Coordinates of C-alpha atoms in Angstrom, one line a residue:
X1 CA 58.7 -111.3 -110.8
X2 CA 56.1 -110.9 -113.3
X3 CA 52.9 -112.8 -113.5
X4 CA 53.2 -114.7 -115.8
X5 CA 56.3 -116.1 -114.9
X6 CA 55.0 -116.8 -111.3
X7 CA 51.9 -119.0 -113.1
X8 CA 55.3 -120.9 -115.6
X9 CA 56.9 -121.5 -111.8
X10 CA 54.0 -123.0 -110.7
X11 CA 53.0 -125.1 -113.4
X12 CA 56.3 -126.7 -113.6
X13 CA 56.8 -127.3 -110.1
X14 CA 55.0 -130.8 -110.4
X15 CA 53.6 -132.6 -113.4
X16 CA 50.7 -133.8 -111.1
X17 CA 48.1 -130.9 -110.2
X18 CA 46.8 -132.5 -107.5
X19 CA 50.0 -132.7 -105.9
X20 CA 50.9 -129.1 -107.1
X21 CA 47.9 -128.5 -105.0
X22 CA 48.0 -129.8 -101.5
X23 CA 52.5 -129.1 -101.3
X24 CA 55.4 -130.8 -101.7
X25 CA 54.1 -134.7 -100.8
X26 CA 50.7 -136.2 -101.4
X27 CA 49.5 -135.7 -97.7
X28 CA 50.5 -132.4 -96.7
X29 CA 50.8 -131.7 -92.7
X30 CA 47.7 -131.1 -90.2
X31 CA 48.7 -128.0 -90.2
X32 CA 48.6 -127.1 -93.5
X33 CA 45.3 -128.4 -94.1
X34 CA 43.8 -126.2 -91.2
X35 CA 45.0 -123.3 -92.5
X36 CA 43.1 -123.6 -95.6
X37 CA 40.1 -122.4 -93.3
X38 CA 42.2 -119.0 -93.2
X39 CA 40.1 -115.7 -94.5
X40 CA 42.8 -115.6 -97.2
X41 CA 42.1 -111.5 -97.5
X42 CA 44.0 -111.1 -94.4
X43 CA 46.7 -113.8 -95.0
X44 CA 47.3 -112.3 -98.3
X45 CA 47.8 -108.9 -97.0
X46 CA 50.5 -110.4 -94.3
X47 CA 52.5 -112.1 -96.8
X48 CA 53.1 -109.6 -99.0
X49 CA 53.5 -107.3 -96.0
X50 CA 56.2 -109.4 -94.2
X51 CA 57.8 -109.1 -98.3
X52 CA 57.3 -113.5 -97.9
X53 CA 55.8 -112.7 -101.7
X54 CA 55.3 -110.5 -103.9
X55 CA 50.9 -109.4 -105.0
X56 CA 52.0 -110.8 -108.3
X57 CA 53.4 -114.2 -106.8
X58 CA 50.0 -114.2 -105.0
X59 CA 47.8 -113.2 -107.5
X60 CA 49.3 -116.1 -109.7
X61 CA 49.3 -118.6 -106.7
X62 CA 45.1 -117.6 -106.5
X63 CA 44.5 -118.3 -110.0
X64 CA 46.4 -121.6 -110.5
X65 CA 44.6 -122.5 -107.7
X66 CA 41.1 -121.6 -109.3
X67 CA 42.2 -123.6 -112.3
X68 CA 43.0 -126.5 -110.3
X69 CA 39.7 -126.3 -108.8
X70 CA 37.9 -125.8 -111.9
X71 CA 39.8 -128.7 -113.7
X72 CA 39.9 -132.0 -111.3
X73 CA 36.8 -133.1 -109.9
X74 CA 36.7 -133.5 -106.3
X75 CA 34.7 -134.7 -103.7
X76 CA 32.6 -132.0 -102.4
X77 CA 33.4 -132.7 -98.6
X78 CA 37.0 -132.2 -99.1
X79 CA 37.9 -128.4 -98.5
X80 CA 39.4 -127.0 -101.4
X81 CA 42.9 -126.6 -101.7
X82 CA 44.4 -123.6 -99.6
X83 CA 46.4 -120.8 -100.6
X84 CA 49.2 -121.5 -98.7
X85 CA 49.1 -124.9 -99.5
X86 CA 49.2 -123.9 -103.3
X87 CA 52.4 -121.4 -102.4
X88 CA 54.2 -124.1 -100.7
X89 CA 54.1 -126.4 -103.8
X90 CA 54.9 -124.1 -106.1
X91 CA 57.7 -122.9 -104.2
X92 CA 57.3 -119.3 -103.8
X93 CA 56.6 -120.2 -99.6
X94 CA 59.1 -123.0 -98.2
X95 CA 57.3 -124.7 -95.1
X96 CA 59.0 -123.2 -92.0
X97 CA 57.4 -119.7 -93.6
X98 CA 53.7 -122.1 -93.7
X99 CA 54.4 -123.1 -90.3
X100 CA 55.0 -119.6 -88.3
X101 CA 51.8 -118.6 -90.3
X102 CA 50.3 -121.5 -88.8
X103 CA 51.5 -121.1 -85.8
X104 CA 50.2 -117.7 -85.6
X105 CA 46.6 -118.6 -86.1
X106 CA 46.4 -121.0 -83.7
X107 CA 48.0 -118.5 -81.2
X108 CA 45.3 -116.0 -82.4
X109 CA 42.6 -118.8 -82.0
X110 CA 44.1 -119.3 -78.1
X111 CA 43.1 -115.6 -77.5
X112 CA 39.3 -116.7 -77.9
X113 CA 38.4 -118.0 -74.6
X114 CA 34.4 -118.5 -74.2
X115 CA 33.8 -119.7 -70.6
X116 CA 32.7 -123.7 -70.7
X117 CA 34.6 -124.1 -74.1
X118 CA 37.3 -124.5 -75.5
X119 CA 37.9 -123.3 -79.5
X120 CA 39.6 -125.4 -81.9
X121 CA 39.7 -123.9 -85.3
X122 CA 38.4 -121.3 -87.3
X123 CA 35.6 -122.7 -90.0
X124 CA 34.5 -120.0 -91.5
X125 CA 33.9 -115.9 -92.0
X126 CA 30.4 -114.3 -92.7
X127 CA 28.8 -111.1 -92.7
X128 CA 28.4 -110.5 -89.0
X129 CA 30.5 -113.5 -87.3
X130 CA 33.0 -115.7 -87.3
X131 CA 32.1 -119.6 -86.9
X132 CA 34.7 -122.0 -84.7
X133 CA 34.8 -125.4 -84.0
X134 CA 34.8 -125.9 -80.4
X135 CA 34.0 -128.6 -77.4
X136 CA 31.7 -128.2 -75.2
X137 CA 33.6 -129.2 -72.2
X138 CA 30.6 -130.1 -69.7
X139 CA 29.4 -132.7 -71.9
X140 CA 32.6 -132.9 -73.6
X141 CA 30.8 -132.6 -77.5
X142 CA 31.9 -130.7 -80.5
X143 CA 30.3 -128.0 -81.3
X144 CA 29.9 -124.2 -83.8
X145 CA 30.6 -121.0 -82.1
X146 CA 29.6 -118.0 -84.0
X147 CA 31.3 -115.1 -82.5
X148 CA 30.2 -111.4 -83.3
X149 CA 32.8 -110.0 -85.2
X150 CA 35.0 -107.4 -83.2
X151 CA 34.1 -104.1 -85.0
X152 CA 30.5 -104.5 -85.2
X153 CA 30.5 -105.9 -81.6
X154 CA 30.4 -101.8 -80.8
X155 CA 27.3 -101.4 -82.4
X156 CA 24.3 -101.5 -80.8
X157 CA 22.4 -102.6 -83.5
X158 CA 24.5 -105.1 -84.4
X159 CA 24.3 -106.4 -81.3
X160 CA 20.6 -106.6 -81.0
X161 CA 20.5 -108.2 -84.7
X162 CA 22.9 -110.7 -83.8
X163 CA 21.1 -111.6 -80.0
X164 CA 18.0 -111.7 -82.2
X165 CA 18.9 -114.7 -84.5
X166 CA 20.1 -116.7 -81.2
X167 CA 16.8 -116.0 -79.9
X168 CA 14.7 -117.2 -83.3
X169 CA 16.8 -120.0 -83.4
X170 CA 16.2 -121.3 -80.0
X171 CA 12.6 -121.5 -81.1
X172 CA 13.2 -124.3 -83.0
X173 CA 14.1 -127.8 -82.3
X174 CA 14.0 -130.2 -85.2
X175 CA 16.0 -132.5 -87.4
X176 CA 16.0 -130.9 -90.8
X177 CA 17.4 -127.6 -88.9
X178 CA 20.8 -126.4 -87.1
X179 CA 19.7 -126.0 -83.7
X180 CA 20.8 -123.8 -81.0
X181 CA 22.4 -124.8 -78.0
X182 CA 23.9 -121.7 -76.3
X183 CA 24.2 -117.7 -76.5
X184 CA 25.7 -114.8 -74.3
X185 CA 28.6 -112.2 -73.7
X186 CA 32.1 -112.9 -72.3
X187 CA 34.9 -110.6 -72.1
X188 CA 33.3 -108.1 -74.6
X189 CA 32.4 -110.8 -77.2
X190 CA 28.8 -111.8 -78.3
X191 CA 28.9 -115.7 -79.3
X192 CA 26.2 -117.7 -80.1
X193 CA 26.7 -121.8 -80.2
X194 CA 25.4 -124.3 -82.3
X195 CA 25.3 -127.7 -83.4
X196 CA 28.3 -128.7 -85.2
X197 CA 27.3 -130.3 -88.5
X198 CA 29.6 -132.2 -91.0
X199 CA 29.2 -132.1 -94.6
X200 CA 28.9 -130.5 -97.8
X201 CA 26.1 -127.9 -98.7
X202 CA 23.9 -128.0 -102.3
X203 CA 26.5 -125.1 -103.3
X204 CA 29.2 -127.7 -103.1
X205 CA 27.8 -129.9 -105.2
X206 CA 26.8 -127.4 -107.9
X207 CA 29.9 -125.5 -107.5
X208 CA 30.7 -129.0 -109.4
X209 CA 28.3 -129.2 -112.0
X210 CA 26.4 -131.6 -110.2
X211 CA 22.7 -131.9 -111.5
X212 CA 21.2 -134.2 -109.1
X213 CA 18.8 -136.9 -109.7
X214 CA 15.1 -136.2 -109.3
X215 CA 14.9 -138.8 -106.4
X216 CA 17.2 -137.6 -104.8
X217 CA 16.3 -133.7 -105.1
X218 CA 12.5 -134.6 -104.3
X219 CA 14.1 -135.7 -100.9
X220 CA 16.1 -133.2 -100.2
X221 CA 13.8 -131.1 -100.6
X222 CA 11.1 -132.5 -98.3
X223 CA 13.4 -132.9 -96.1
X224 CA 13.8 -128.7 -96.1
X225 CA 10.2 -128.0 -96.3
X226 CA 9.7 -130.1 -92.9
X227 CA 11.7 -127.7 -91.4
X228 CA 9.6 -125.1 -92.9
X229 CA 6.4 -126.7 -91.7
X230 CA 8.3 -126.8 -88.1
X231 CA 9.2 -122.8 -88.5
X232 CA 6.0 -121.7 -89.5
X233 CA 3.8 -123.6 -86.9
X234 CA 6.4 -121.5 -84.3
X235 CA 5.6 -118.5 -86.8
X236 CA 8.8 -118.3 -88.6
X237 CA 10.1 -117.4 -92.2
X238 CA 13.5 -118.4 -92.6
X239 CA 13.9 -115.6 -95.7
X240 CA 16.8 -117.1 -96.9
X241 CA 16.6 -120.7 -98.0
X242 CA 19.6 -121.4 -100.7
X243 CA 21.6 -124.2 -102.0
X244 CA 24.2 -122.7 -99.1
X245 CA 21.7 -122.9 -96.6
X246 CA 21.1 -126.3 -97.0
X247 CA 23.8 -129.1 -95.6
X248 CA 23.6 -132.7 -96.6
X249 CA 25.4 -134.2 -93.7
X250 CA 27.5 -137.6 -94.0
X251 CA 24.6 -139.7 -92.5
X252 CA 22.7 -139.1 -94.9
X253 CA 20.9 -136.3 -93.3
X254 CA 19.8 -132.7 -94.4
X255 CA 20.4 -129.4 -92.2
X256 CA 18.7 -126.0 -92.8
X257 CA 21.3 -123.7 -91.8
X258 CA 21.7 -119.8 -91.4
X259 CA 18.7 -118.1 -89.4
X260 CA 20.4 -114.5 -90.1
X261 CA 17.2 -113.0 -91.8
X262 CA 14.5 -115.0 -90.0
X263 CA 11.7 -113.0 -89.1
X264 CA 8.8 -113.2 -86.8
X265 CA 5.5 -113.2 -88.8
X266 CA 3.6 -111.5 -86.3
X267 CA 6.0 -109.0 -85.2
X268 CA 4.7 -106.0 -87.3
X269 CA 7.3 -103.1 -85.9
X270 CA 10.3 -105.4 -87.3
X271 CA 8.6 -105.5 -90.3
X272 CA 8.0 -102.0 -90.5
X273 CA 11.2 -101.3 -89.8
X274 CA 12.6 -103.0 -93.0
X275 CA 9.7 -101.9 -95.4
X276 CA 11.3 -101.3 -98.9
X277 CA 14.3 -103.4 -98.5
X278 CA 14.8 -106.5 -100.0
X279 CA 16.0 -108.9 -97.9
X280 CA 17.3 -112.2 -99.7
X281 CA 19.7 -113.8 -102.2
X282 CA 19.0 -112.7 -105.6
X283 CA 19.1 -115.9 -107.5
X284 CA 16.2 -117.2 -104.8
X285 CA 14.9 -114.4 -103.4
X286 CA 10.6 -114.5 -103.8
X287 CA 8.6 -111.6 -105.9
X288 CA 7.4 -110.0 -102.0
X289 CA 10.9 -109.9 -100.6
X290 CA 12.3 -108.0 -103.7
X291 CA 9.3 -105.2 -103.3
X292 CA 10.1 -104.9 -99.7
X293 CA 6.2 -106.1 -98.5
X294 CA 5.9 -105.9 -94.5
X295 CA 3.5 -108.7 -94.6
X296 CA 5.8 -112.2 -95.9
X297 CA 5.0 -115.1 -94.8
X298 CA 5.6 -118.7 -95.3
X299 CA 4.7 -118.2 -99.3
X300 CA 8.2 -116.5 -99.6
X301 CA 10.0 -119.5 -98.4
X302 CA 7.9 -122.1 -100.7
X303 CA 9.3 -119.6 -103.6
X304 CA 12.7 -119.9 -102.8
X305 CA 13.0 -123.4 -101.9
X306 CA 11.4 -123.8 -105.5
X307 CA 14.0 -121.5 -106.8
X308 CA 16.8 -124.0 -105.2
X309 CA 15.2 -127.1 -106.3
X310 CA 15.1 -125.3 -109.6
X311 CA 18.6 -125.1 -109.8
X312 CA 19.4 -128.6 -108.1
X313 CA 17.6 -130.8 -111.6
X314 CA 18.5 -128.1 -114.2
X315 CA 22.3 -127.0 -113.0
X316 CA 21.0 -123.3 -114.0
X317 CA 19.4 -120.8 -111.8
X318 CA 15.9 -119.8 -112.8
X319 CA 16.6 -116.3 -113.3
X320 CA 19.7 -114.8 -114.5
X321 CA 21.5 -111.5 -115.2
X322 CA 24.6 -108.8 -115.5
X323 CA 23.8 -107.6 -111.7
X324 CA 21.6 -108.8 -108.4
X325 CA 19.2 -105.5 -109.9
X326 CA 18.5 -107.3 -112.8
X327 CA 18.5 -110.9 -111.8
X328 CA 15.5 -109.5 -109.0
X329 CA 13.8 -107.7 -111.7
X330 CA 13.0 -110.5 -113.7
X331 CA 11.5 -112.9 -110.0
X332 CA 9.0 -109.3 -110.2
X333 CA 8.3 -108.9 -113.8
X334 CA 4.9 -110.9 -114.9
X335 CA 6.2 -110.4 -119.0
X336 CA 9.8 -112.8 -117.7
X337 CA 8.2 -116.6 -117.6
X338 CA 10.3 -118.7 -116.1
X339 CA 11.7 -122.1 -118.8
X340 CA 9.7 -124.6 -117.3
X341 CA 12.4 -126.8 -115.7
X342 CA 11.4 -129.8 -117.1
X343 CA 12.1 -128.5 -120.5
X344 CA 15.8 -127.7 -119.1
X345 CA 16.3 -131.6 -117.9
X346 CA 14.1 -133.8 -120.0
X347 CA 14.7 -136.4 -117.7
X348 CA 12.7 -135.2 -115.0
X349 CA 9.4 -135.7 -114.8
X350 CA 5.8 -133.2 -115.8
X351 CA 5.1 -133.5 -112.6
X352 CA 7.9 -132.2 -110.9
X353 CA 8.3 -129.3 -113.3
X354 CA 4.6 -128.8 -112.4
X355 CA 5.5 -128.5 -108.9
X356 CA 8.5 -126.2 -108.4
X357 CA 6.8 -124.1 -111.2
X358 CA 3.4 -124.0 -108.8
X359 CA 6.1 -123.1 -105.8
X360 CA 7.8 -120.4 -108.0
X361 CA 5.1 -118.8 -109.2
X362 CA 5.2 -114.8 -109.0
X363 CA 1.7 -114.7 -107.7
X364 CA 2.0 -116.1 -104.0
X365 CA -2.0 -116.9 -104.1
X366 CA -1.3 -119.2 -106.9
X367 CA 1.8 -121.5 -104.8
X368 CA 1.8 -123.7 -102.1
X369 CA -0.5 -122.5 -99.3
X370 CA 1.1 -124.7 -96.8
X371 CA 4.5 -127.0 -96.7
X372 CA 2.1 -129.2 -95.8
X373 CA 0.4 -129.3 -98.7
X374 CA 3.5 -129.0 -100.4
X375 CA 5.1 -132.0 -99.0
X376 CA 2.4 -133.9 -100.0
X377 CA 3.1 -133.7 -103.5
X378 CA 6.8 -134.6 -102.8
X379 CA 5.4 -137.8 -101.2
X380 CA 3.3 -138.8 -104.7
X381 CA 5.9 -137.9 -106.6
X382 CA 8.4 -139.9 -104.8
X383 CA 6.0 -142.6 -105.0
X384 CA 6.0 -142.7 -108.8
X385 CA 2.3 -140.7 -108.4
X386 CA 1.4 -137.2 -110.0
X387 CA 1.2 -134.4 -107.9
X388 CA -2.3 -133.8 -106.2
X389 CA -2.3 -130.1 -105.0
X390 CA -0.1 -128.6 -108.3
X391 CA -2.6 -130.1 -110.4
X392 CA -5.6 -128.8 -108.5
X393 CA -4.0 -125.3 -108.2
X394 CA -3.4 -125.5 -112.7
X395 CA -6.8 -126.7 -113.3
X396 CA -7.9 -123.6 -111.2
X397 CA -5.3 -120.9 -112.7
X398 CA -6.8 -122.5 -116.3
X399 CA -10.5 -121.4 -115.4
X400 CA -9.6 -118.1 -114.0
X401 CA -7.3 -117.5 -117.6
X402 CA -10.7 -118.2 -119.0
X403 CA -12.6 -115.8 -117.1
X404 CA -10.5 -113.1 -117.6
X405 CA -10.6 -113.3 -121.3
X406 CA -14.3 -112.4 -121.7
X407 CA -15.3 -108.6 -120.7
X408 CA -16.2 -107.3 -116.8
X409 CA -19.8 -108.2 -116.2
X410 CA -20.3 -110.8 -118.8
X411 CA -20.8 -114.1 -117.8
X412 CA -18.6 -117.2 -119.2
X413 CA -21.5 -119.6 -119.2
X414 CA -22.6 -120.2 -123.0
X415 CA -26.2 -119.9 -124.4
X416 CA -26.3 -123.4 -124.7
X417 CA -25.4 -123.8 -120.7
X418 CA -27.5 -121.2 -119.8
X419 CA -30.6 -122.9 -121.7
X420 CA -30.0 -126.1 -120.5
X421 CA -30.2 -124.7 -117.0
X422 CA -33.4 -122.5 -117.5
X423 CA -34.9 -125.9 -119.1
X424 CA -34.0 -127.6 -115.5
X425 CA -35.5 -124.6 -113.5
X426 CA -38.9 -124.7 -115.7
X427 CA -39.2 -128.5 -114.9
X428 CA -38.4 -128.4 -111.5
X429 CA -40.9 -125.5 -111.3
X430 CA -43.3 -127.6 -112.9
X431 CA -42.8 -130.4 -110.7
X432 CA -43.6 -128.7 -107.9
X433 CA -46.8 -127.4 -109.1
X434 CA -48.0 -130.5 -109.7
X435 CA -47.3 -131.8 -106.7
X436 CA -48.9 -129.0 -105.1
X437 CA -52.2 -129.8 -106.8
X438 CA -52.0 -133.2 -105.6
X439 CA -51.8 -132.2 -102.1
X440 CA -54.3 -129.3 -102.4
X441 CA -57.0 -132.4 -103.7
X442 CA -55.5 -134.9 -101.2
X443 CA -56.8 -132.1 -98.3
X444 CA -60.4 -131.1 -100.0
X445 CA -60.8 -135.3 -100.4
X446 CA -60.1 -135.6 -96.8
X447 CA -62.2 -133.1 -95.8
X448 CA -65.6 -133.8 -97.6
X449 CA -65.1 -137.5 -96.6
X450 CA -64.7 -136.4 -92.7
X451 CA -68.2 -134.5 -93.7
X452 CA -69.6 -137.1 -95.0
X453 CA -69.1 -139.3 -92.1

């Protein structure tokens, strides 16, 4: 069947694309809900393998469903609509085929046995894991598990990367970040377990075209940079911090997630070991990281957290481009100034474009020092105030402008300056004499009355 014809199926099989969407009725079975999690490579693959659909029925199936997505706005917490889900409705899968698949995964999710819990569902696929949802049967609480994945799990390295990031991360212990609870080996697989956290990421919400309010962003972002302040005082950089990083939990609460490229400040073989790499995200990554310096620190994390606040007010990311090369060029390159993002949204204010410019700039000895300094200018600015350090750091940067303008050796102090200081010197000089004299006749007077007497 040709592709186009699969896309004519689908659009006609309901005149309602939300229920197109989620199957035949409005609430589709728990089962076909959990298997929207699927890695949907691999699902693909076995349907078209077991001849359940032709690649063209898929293919048609994926982009319907990236229309649907791109057409109805949603609520960012909601998983998007699954593949299979999308097949069902559009009737090129009928349910009992949905339900062996389903059945299969949750026979392949059986398989996983990690001593002390017990795996629910499968949340997610990244680089170097897959994450589960599990319960912690001793204390009977729901939990992540991020398991190694099977073909890097004979890899030394691999393995030594992946025990590393446990480690960093049970370092830490704070509200604004993911925290660890467990880590080990069973049966040949390398899991790590953390807190389970509900809710939608930044991505999500500008995956929507959400621009959020400057409030609201100003909070978020503190709310990140705490975590920050708590990483660095354990000497941490996160290296990583991006809207997909960051989890706004249904409390109300915000998570820094994802300690996969968290370093060690002070451990100088690691960071000789990755010297001319840059490690990072491209739209966020800081001017240091891109060059591959040995030597980041908590600067590099102030830039990107700038980049993503960037991106939260304006709905753009600072720096874009055809390919991840040139995006990172243009964080490097002093001749590409970045649109002040207040300019972007006029609704924000000066002196929150003055900040995340101050945290984005390319020189690190011009940005934040400090989150602590930094989250003191989210506190004015949340407070209606200006920012105190941002300014400071302008005035500064304005001054030095100015002395680089004139010639090397020659002062920037005027004529007039300079004789309006040699005037002060000549009277203080003169001052002095004169009170010299005094005390020189004070002493003779003193003297030839003493004589006298």
């Amino acid at each position: 069947m040709a592709a186009t014809t699969d896309a004519e199926k689908i659009g006609a099989s309901t005149s309602n694309p939300t229920a197109s969407a989620r199957g035949a009725s409005s609430s589709p079975p728990q089962d076909a809900r959990g298997l929207s999690a699927l890695d949907e490579s691999n699902l693909e693959r076995s349907i078209v393998r077991r001849g359940l659909a032709t690649p063209a029925e898929v293919e048609a199936c994926k982009a319907y469903r990236a229309k649907l997505v791109a057409e109805a706005p949603r609520d960012p917490s909601k998983p998007t609509p699954g593949l299979l889900d999308v097949m069902v409705g559009a009737k090129v899968l009928t349910r009992s085929q949905m339900a062996r698949l389903v059945q299969e995964r949750d026979a392949g999710v059986r398989k996983l046995e990690i001593p002390g819990y017990t795996i629910i569902e499968k949340l997610g696929k990244g680089s170097m894991g897959v994450v589960f949802k599990a319960r912690q049967n001793s204390v009977n609480r729901i939990v992540a598990v991020k398991i190694l994945l099977d073909g890097l799990a004979q890899n030394k390295e691999f393995i030594r990367r992946f025990e590393r990031e446990a480690q960093i991360a049970a370092k830490l212990s704070h509200n604004n970040i993911v925290n660890a609870i467990d880590a080990g080996e069973a049966g040949g697989r390398y899991f790590f377990v953390m807190e389970f956290v509900e809710g939608p990421t930044i991505k999500d919400f500008l995956d929507q075209n959400k621009v959020f309010e400057e409030k609201d962003a100003v909070r978020i972002a503190m709310a990140v940079a705490e975590a920050l302040k708590h990483a660095n005082e354990r000497g941490l950089i996160h290296r990583d911090v991006k809207p997909e990083n960051v989890i706004l939990t249904k409390d109300g609460g915000v998570k820094l997630a994802d300690l996969g490229l968290a370093r060690l400040t002070n451990d100088e073989a690691w960071g000789l070991s990755e010297a001319g790499m840059a490690i990072g995200t491209p739209y966020y990554i800081s001017p240091e990281q891109v060059r591959g310096q040995t030597d980041v620190d908590i600067r590099a994390d102030v830039y990107s957290l700038g980049a993503t606040l960037y991106h939260m007010v304006t709905g753009k990311v600072p720096y874009g481009g055809a390919t991840p090369q040139e995006v990172m060029r243009k964080h490097v390159d002093p001749r590409t100034e970045l649109v002040p993002p207040d300019h972007l949204n006029t609704k924000i204010s000066s002196g929150l474009g003055m900040v995340i410019e101050t945290m984005m700039a390319k020189n690190r000895e011009n940005r934040y020092t400090t989150p602590d300094d930094l989250i003191l200018d989210f506190k004015c600015l949340l407070q209606g105030d200006g920012p105190m350090i941002a300014g400071r750091k302008t005035d500064s940067l304005e001054a030095l402008a100015e002395g680089e303008a004139d010639e090397p050796g020659v002062s920037t102090i005027d004529e007039a300056r300079m004789a309006e200081i040699a005037s002060f010197v000549n009277l203080r000089n003169q001052v002095i004499a004169a009170l010299a004299v005094v005390l020189a006749v004070s002493m003779v007077t003193n003297v030839l009355f003493l004589v006298a007497r």
